[in-house]
Amino acid sequence: MNKVFIVLALVFAVSCADGPLFDVYQFLDQEVNGEGVPITTEICMEETKFKILKTAINPSEIIKGQDINIKVQGQALVDLTMKNLNLVTKYNGADIFTDNKDQGGKAVPTGDKFVYQYTASVPTFTPAGEWDIYLKLENDDDEVVSCLKAHFTMP
């Protein structure tokens, strides 16, 4: 009975969208915990007050049902007070999830390094499609001082 309700709720949610969120048949055919999917990263802001120096993604590929950690090290180009890490997840170009992680108001003087990271669970039911995760670092003036985009295509 619960499975029928979940399938009906899924079909209803998809039918109410402006366009198809994902292909239900492709979703139902996907393997759980199959091979990993490569992730690429790119800086998504040209003029910043925080220069990204290194990124580390663990594991290096997205695997359904496993957590992923994105870690970024950078350097303050001006005196900064780190307030918030804003995360925006897009699926096929549409925003589907946002989250905020307090950065504790840490003061980072010009030239000093700062590390931020985000860990997320990757559901076993992650649908096929284009995924973008934006990590936007904000200062105490609510100004975005750095942006990193992680991208993967789930088969």
Short mmCIF file of N, CA and C in Angstrom, two decimals:
data_model
loop_
_atom_site.label_atom_id
_atom_site.label_comp_id
_atom_site.label_asym_id
_atom_site.label_seq_id
_atom_site.Cartn_x
_atom_site.Cartn_y
_atom_site.Cartn_z
N MET A 1 0.82 -1.20 0.00
CA MET A 1 0.00 0.00 0.00
C MET A 1 0.86 1.26 0.00
N ASN A 2 1.92 1.29 0.84
CA ASN A 2 2.80 2.46 0.88
C ASN A 2 3.50 2.69 -0.44
N LYS A 3 3.90 1.60 -1.11
CA LYS A 3 4.59 1.73 -2.40
C LYS A 3 3.67 2.34 -3.44
N VAL A 4 2.42 1.94 -3.43
CA VAL A 4 1.44 2.49 -4.37
C VAL A 4 1.27 3.99 -4.13
N PHE A 5 1.18 4.39 -2.85
CA PHE A 5 1.04 5.80 -2.52
C PHE A 5 2.25 6.60 -3.00
N ILE A 6 3.45 6.07 -2.78
CA ILE A 6 4.67 6.78 -3.20
C ILE A 6 4.70 6.94 -4.71
N VAL A 7 4.37 5.89 -5.44
CA VAL A 7 4.36 5.98 -6.91
C VAL A 7 3.31 6.99 -7.37
N LEU A 8 2.12 6.96 -6.77
CA LEU A 8 1.07 7.91 -7.15
C LEU A 8 1.49 9.34 -6.82
N ALA A 9 2.12 9.54 -5.66
CA ALA A 9 2.59 10.88 -5.30
C ALA A 9 3.66 11.36 -6.27
N LEU A 10 4.54 10.47 -6.68
CA LEU A 10 5.60 10.81 -7.64
C LEU A 10 4.99 11.19 -8.99
N VAL A 11 4.06 10.40 -9.46
CA VAL A 11 3.41 10.69 -10.75
C VAL A 11 2.66 12.02 -10.68
N PHE A 12 1.96 12.27 -9.57
CA PHE A 12 1.24 13.53 -9.40
C PHE A 12 2.20 14.72 -9.40
N ALA A 13 3.32 14.60 -8.67
CA ALA A 13 4.30 15.69 -8.59
C ALA A 13 4.87 15.99 -9.96
N VAL A 14 5.18 14.98 -10.72
CA VAL A 14 5.76 15.18 -12.06
C VAL A 14 4.72 15.79 -12.99
N SER A 15 3.46 15.36 -12.88
CA SER A 15 2.44 15.88 -13.79
C SER A 15 2.07 17.33 -13.48
N CYS A 16 2.34 17.81 -12.26
CA CYS A 16 2.02 19.19 -11.88
C CYS A 16 3.12 20.18 -12.27
N ALA A 17 4.27 19.69 -12.67
CA ALA A 17 5.38 20.57 -13.03
C ALA A 17 5.13 21.19 -14.40
N ASP A 18 5.82 22.33 -14.67
CA ASP A 18 5.71 22.99 -15.97
C ASP A 18 6.17 22.07 -17.09
N GLY A 19 7.16 21.29 -16.84
CA GLY A 19 7.70 20.32 -17.79
C GLY A 19 8.13 19.11 -16.99
N PRO A 20 8.51 18.04 -17.66
CA PRO A 20 8.91 16.86 -16.91
C PRO A 20 10.18 17.11 -16.12
N LEU A 21 10.15 16.79 -14.82
CA LEU A 21 11.34 16.93 -13.99
C LEU A 21 12.36 15.87 -14.35
N PHE A 22 11.89 14.69 -14.63
CA PHE A 22 12.77 13.61 -15.04
C PHE A 22 11.92 12.51 -15.67
N ASP A 23 12.56 11.60 -16.36
CA ASP A 23 11.90 10.50 -17.03
C ASP A 23 11.64 9.39 -16.00
N VAL A 24 10.38 9.15 -15.66
CA VAL A 24 10.03 8.16 -14.64
C VAL A 24 10.51 6.77 -15.05
N TYR A 25 10.38 6.42 -16.33
CA TYR A 25 10.81 5.09 -16.76
C TYR A 25 12.32 4.92 -16.62
N GLN A 26 13.07 5.96 -16.98
CA GLN A 26 14.52 5.90 -16.82
C GLN A 26 14.88 5.81 -15.34
N PHE A 27 14.16 6.56 -14.50
CA PHE A 27 14.38 6.53 -13.06
C PHE A 27 14.16 5.12 -12.51
N LEU A 28 13.09 4.45 -12.93
CA LEU A 28 12.78 3.12 -12.42
C LEU A 28 13.78 2.06 -12.90
N ASP A 29 14.44 2.32 -14.04
CA ASP A 29 15.42 1.37 -14.58
C ASP A 29 16.81 1.53 -13.99
N GLN A 30 17.07 2.59 -13.25
CA GLN A 30 18.41 2.86 -12.75
C GLN A 30 18.84 1.85 -11.71
N GLU A 31 20.13 1.59 -11.71
CA GLU A 31 20.71 0.73 -10.69
C GLU A 31 20.99 1.55 -9.44
N VAL A 32 20.83 0.92 -8.29
CA VAL A 32 21.19 1.54 -7.03
C VAL A 32 22.63 1.15 -6.74
N ASN A 33 23.43 2.13 -6.26
CA ASN A 33 24.84 1.92 -5.94
C ASN A 33 25.62 1.36 -7.13
N GLY A 34 25.36 1.88 -8.30
CA GLY A 34 26.12 1.49 -9.48
C GLY A 34 27.48 2.16 -9.47
N GLU A 35 28.08 2.26 -10.62
CA GLU A 35 29.38 2.91 -10.72
C GLU A 35 29.25 4.40 -10.44
N GLY A 36 30.37 5.01 -10.05
CA GLY A 36 30.37 6.43 -9.76
C GLY A 36 30.28 7.28 -11.00
N VAL A 37 29.87 8.51 -10.81
CA VAL A 37 29.74 9.49 -11.89
C VAL A 37 30.75 10.60 -11.62
N PRO A 38 31.58 10.95 -12.61
CA PRO A 38 32.58 12.00 -12.40
C PRO A 38 31.96 13.37 -12.11
N ILE A 39 32.68 14.14 -11.30
CA ILE A 39 32.25 15.49 -10.92
C ILE A 39 33.29 16.47 -11.43
N THR A 40 32.83 17.56 -12.02
CA THR A 40 33.74 18.64 -12.42
C THR A 40 33.42 19.86 -11.58
N THR A 41 34.42 20.71 -11.37
CA THR A 41 34.20 21.96 -10.65
C THR A 41 34.72 23.12 -11.47
N GLU A 42 34.11 24.26 -11.26
CA GLU A 42 34.58 25.49 -11.89
C GLU A 42 34.22 26.67 -11.01
N ILE A 43 35.03 27.70 -11.08
CA ILE A 43 34.75 28.93 -10.36
C ILE A 43 33.64 29.65 -11.12
N CYS A 44 32.62 30.10 -10.39
CA CYS A 44 31.45 30.68 -11.06
C CYS A 44 31.29 32.17 -10.75
N MET A 45 32.41 32.82 -10.44
CA MET A 45 32.40 34.26 -10.17
C MET A 45 33.74 34.82 -10.61
N GLU A 46 33.73 35.83 -11.47
CA GLU A 46 34.99 36.36 -11.98
C GLU A 46 35.70 37.26 -10.98
N GLU A 47 35.02 38.26 -10.49
CA GLU A 47 35.64 39.20 -9.55
C GLU A 47 35.23 38.81 -8.13
N THR A 48 36.22 38.39 -7.35
CA THR A 48 35.92 37.93 -6.00
C THR A 48 36.81 38.63 -4.97
N LYS A 49 36.42 38.48 -3.74
CA LYS A 49 37.23 38.97 -2.62
C LYS A 49 37.92 37.80 -1.91
N PHE A 50 37.65 36.60 -2.42
CA PHE A 50 38.20 35.38 -1.86
C PHE A 50 38.63 34.50 -3.02
N LYS A 51 39.91 34.24 -3.15
CA LYS A 51 40.44 33.47 -4.26
C LYS A 51 40.51 31.98 -3.90
N ILE A 52 39.82 31.15 -4.68
CA ILE A 52 39.86 29.70 -4.46
C ILE A 52 41.21 29.17 -4.93
N LEU A 53 41.89 28.45 -4.04
CA LEU A 53 43.21 27.89 -4.34
C LEU A 53 43.15 26.40 -4.63
N LYS A 54 42.36 25.66 -3.84
CA LYS A 54 42.27 24.21 -3.99
C LYS A 54 40.85 23.73 -3.69
N THR A 55 40.47 22.67 -4.37
CA THR A 55 39.21 22.00 -4.06
C THR A 55 39.49 20.51 -3.92
N ALA A 56 38.74 19.86 -3.06
CA ALA A 56 38.84 18.42 -2.89
C ALA A 56 37.43 17.86 -2.77
N ILE A 57 37.15 16.82 -3.53
CA ILE A 57 35.84 16.17 -3.48
C ILE A 57 36.08 14.72 -3.08
N ASN A 58 35.36 14.30 -2.04
CA ASN A 58 35.54 12.95 -1.53
C ASN A 58 34.18 12.28 -1.33
N PRO A 59 33.92 11.16 -2.00
CA PRO A 59 34.76 10.52 -3.01
C PRO A 59 34.79 11.38 -4.27
N SER A 60 35.70 11.04 -5.17
CA SER A 60 35.89 11.86 -6.37
C SER A 60 34.77 11.68 -7.38
N GLU A 61 33.91 10.70 -7.16
CA GLU A 61 32.76 10.48 -8.04
C GLU A 61 31.49 10.37 -7.20
N ILE A 62 30.37 10.80 -7.78
CA ILE A 62 29.07 10.67 -7.11
C ILE A 62 28.64 9.21 -7.18
N ILE A 63 28.28 8.66 -6.03
CA ILE A 63 27.77 7.30 -5.97
C ILE A 63 26.46 7.35 -5.20
N LYS A 64 25.40 6.85 -5.83
CA LYS A 64 24.09 6.87 -5.19
C LYS A 64 24.15 6.15 -3.85
N GLY A 65 23.55 6.78 -2.85
CA GLY A 65 23.49 6.18 -1.53
C GLY A 65 24.69 6.49 -0.64
N GLN A 66 25.66 7.26 -1.15
CA GLN A 66 26.84 7.59 -0.35
C GLN A 66 26.97 9.10 -0.20
N ASP A 67 27.50 9.52 0.94
CA ASP A 67 27.75 10.94 1.18
C ASP A 67 28.86 11.45 0.27
N ILE A 68 28.81 12.75 0.00
CA ILE A 68 29.88 13.42 -0.74
C ILE A 68 30.30 14.66 0.06
N ASN A 69 31.58 14.94 0.07
CA ASN A 69 32.11 16.09 0.78
C ASN A 69 32.88 16.96 -0.21
N ILE A 70 32.51 18.24 -0.26
CA ILE A 70 33.21 19.21 -1.11
C ILE A 70 33.94 20.16 -0.17
N LYS A 71 35.26 20.22 -0.32
CA LYS A 71 36.10 21.05 0.55
C LYS A 71 36.85 22.06 -0.31
N VAL A 72 36.85 23.31 0.13
CA VAL A 72 37.46 24.39 -0.64
C VAL A 72 38.42 25.15 0.26
N GLN A 73 39.62 25.40 -0.27
CA GLN A 73 40.59 26.25 0.44
C GLN A 73 40.83 27.47 -0.44
N GLY A 74 40.85 28.62 0.21
CA GLY A 74 41.09 29.85 -0.53
C GLY A 74 41.80 30.87 0.33
N GLN A 75 41.99 32.04 -0.27
CA GLN A 75 42.74 33.11 0.38
C GLN A 75 41.95 34.41 0.27
N ALA A 76 41.88 35.13 1.39
CA ALA A 76 41.19 36.42 1.41
C ALA A 76 42.02 37.45 0.65
N LEU A 77 41.38 38.15 -0.29
CA LEU A 77 42.05 39.20 -1.05
C LEU A 77 41.90 40.56 -0.37
N VAL A 78 40.94 40.64 0.56
CA VAL A 78 40.72 41.80 1.43
C VAL A 78 40.34 41.25 2.80
N ASP A 79 40.31 42.09 3.82
CA ASP A 79 39.85 41.64 5.13
C ASP A 79 38.39 41.20 5.01
N LEU A 80 38.09 39.99 5.51
CA LEU A 80 36.74 39.45 5.42
C LEU A 80 36.30 38.88 6.76
N THR A 81 35.00 38.86 6.95
CA THR A 81 34.40 38.12 8.06
C THR A 81 33.42 37.14 7.42
N MET A 82 33.74 35.85 7.55
CA MET A 82 32.94 34.82 6.89
C MET A 82 31.69 34.53 7.70
N LYS A 83 30.54 34.72 7.07
CA LYS A 83 29.27 34.57 7.76
C LYS A 83 28.53 33.29 7.39
N ASN A 84 28.45 32.98 6.08
CA ASN A 84 27.53 31.94 5.65
C ASN A 84 28.04 31.24 4.39
N LEU A 85 27.74 29.96 4.30
CA LEU A 85 27.95 29.21 3.07
C LEU A 85 26.56 28.86 2.55
N ASN A 86 26.20 29.44 1.41
CA ASN A 86 24.90 29.22 0.79
C ASN A 86 25.07 28.16 -0.29
N LEU A 87 24.25 27.13 -0.22
CA LEU A 87 24.31 26.03 -1.18
C LEU A 87 23.02 26.02 -1.99
N VAL A 88 23.16 25.97 -3.31
CA VAL A 88 22.00 25.88 -4.19
C VAL A 88 22.21 24.67 -5.09
N THR A 89 21.23 23.75 -5.09
CA THR A 89 21.29 22.58 -5.95
C THR A 89 20.29 22.76 -7.07
N LYS A 90 20.77 22.57 -8.30
CA LYS A 90 19.91 22.68 -9.48
C LYS A 90 19.85 21.33 -10.17
N TYR A 91 18.65 20.99 -10.63
CA TYR A 91 18.44 19.76 -11.39
C TYR A 91 17.85 20.15 -12.73
N ASN A 92 18.58 19.83 -13.80
CA ASN A 92 18.18 20.22 -15.16
C ASN A 92 17.85 21.72 -15.23
N GLY A 93 18.65 22.52 -14.52
CA GLY A 93 18.52 23.98 -14.57
C GLY A 93 17.55 24.60 -13.58
N ALA A 94 16.77 23.79 -12.87
CA ALA A 94 15.79 24.32 -11.92
C ALA A 94 16.31 24.17 -10.49
N ASP A 95 16.14 25.22 -9.68
CA ASP A 95 16.52 25.15 -8.27
C ASP A 95 15.60 24.14 -7.58
N ILE A 96 16.22 23.17 -6.88
CA ILE A 96 15.39 22.19 -6.17
C ILE A 96 15.71 22.13 -4.68
N PHE A 97 16.86 22.72 -4.27
CA PHE A 97 17.23 22.65 -2.87
C PHE A 97 18.19 23.78 -2.54
N THR A 98 17.98 24.41 -1.39
CA THR A 98 18.92 25.40 -0.89
C THR A 98 19.21 25.09 0.57
N ASP A 99 20.40 25.45 1.01
CA ASP A 99 20.80 25.23 2.39
C ASP A 99 21.79 26.32 2.76
N ASN A 100 21.89 26.61 4.04
CA ASN A 100 22.83 27.60 4.55
C ASN A 100 23.58 26.99 5.72
N LYS A 101 24.89 27.18 5.73
CA LYS A 101 25.74 26.70 6.81
C LYS A 101 26.49 27.88 7.41
N ASP A 102 26.23 28.14 8.67
CA ASP A 102 26.87 29.24 9.39
C ASP A 102 28.38 29.04 9.42
N GLN A 103 29.12 30.07 9.11
CA GLN A 103 30.59 30.01 9.11
C GLN A 103 31.18 30.66 10.36
N GLY A 104 30.32 31.01 11.32
CA GLY A 104 30.77 31.46 12.62
C GLY A 104 31.31 32.87 12.72
N GLY A 105 31.17 33.66 11.67
CA GLY A 105 31.67 35.03 11.72
C GLY A 105 33.18 35.11 11.88
N LYS A 106 33.88 34.14 11.32
CA LYS A 106 35.34 34.09 11.44
C LYS A 106 35.99 35.21 10.65
N ALA A 107 36.85 35.97 11.33
CA ALA A 107 37.61 37.03 10.67
C ALA A 107 38.79 36.42 9.92
N VAL A 108 38.93 36.82 8.65
CA VAL A 108 40.03 36.33 7.81
C VAL A 108 40.75 37.55 7.23
N PRO A 109 41.90 37.90 7.79
CA PRO A 109 42.64 39.06 7.29
C PRO A 109 43.15 38.84 5.86
N THR A 110 43.41 39.94 5.17
CA THR A 110 43.96 39.88 3.81
C THR A 110 45.18 38.96 3.78
N GLY A 111 45.18 38.04 2.82
CA GLY A 111 46.30 37.12 2.64
C GLY A 111 46.18 35.82 3.41
N ASP A 112 45.29 35.77 4.41
CA ASP A 112 45.12 34.53 5.18
C ASP A 112 44.26 33.53 4.41
N LYS A 113 44.47 32.26 4.73
CA LYS A 113 43.70 31.19 4.10
C LYS A 113 42.51 30.83 4.97
N PHE A 114 41.47 30.31 4.30
CA PHE A 114 40.25 29.89 4.97
C PHE A 114 39.74 28.65 4.24
N VAL A 115 39.24 27.69 5.00
CA VAL A 115 38.71 26.45 4.41
C VAL A 115 37.23 26.34 4.77
N TYR A 116 36.42 26.01 3.77
CA TYR A 116 35.02 25.71 4.04
C TYR A 116 34.68 24.41 3.32
N GLN A 117 33.65 23.75 3.83
CA GLN A 117 33.27 22.47 3.24
C GLN A 117 31.78 22.21 3.42
N TYR A 118 31.29 21.30 2.61
CA TYR A 118 29.89 20.92 2.69
C TYR A 118 29.79 19.42 2.44
N THR A 119 29.06 18.73 3.31
CA THR A 119 28.82 17.30 3.14
C THR A 119 27.34 17.10 2.91
N ALA A 120 27.02 16.28 1.91
CA ALA A 120 25.62 16.01 1.58
C ALA A 120 25.43 14.53 1.33
N SER A 121 24.24 14.06 1.64
CA SER A 121 23.88 12.68 1.32
C SER A 121 23.37 12.64 -0.11
N VAL A 122 23.80 11.65 -0.86
CA VAL A 122 23.31 11.45 -2.21
C VAL A 122 22.29 10.32 -2.14
N PRO A 123 21.01 10.63 -2.34
CA PRO A 123 19.98 9.59 -2.20
C PRO A 123 20.16 8.47 -3.23
N THR A 124 19.71 7.28 -2.86
CA THR A 124 19.77 6.15 -3.80
C THR A 124 18.80 6.35 -4.96
N PHE A 125 17.83 7.24 -4.79
CA PHE A 125 16.82 7.49 -5.84
C PHE A 125 17.13 8.75 -6.65
N THR A 126 18.39 9.16 -6.72
CA THR A 126 18.76 10.35 -7.48
C THR A 126 18.43 10.14 -8.97
N PRO A 127 17.55 10.96 -9.54
CA PRO A 127 17.15 10.75 -10.93
C PRO A 127 18.22 11.15 -11.94
N ALA A 128 18.11 10.59 -13.12
CA ALA A 128 19.02 10.90 -14.21
C ALA A 128 18.83 12.36 -14.63
N GLY A 129 19.93 12.98 -15.04
CA GLY A 129 19.86 14.36 -15.51
C GLY A 129 21.08 15.15 -15.15
N GLU A 130 21.03 16.45 -15.44
CA GLU A 130 22.12 17.39 -15.19
C GLU A 130 21.97 17.98 -13.79
N TRP A 131 23.03 17.89 -13.00
CA TRP A 131 23.03 18.40 -11.63
C TRP A 131 24.13 19.43 -11.46
N ASP A 132 23.79 20.57 -10.85
CA ASP A 132 24.76 21.61 -10.51
C ASP A 132 24.60 21.96 -9.04
N ILE A 133 25.72 22.04 -8.33
CA ILE A 133 25.72 22.43 -6.93
C ILE A 133 26.57 23.69 -6.82
N TYR A 134 25.96 24.78 -6.39
CA TYR A 134 26.66 26.05 -6.22
C TYR A 134 26.96 26.26 -4.75
N LEU A 135 28.22 26.50 -4.42
CA LEU A 135 28.63 26.84 -3.06
C LEU A 135 29.05 28.30 -3.08
N LYS A 136 28.25 29.13 -2.42
CA LYS A 136 28.50 30.58 -2.42
C LYS A 136 28.88 31.01 -1.00
N LEU A 137 30.09 31.53 -0.85
CA LEU A 137 30.58 32.00 0.43
C LEU A 137 30.20 33.46 0.61
N GLU A 138 29.58 33.77 1.75
CA GLU A 138 29.08 35.13 2.00
C GLU A 138 29.79 35.75 3.20
N ASN A 139 30.03 37.06 3.12
CA ASN A 139 30.65 37.78 4.25
C ASN A 139 29.57 38.33 5.17
N ASP A 140 29.99 39.09 6.17
CA ASP A 140 29.05 39.62 7.16
C ASP A 140 28.14 40.72 6.60
N ASP A 141 28.40 41.18 5.37
CA ASP A 141 27.52 42.15 4.70
C ASP A 141 26.55 41.43 3.76
N ASP A 142 26.47 40.08 3.88
CA ASP A 142 25.63 39.24 3.00
C ASP A 142 26.03 39.35 1.53
N GLU A 143 27.28 39.65 1.29
CA GLU A 143 27.82 39.77 -0.06
C GLU A 143 28.50 38.44 -0.42
N VAL A 144 28.22 37.92 -1.61
CA VAL A 144 28.89 36.70 -2.07
C VAL A 144 30.33 37.07 -2.42
N VAL A 145 31.28 36.43 -1.75
CA VAL A 145 32.69 36.75 -1.97
C VAL A 145 33.40 35.67 -2.79
N SER A 146 32.74 34.53 -2.98
CA SER A 146 33.32 33.45 -3.77
C SER A 146 32.22 32.47 -4.17
N CYS A 147 32.40 31.84 -5.33
CA CYS A 147 31.40 30.88 -5.81
C CYS A 147 32.11 29.73 -6.52
N LEU A 148 31.73 28.52 -6.14
CA LEU A 148 32.25 27.31 -6.80
C LEU A 148 31.05 26.51 -7.27
N LYS A 149 31.13 26.01 -8.51
CA LYS A 149 30.07 25.16 -9.06
C LYS A 149 30.63 23.76 -9.26
N ALA A 150 29.92 22.77 -8.72
CA ALA A 150 30.24 21.36 -8.97
C ALA A 150 29.14 20.83 -9.90
N HIS A 151 29.55 20.07 -10.92
CA HIS A 151 28.60 19.58 -11.91
C HIS A 151 28.79 18.08 -12.14
N PHE A 152 27.67 17.40 -12.30
CA PHE A 152 27.73 15.98 -12.71
C PHE A 152 26.46 15.65 -13.49
N THR A 153 26.55 14.63 -14.32
CA THR A 153 25.42 14.16 -15.09
C THR A 153 25.11 12.75 -14.62
N MET A 154 23.95 12.56 -14.00
CA MET A 154 23.55 11.25 -13.51
C MET A 154 22.92 10.48 -14.67
N PRO A 155 23.45 9.31 -14.97
CA PRO A 155 22.87 8.53 -16.09
C PRO A 155 21.52 7.93 -15.73
#
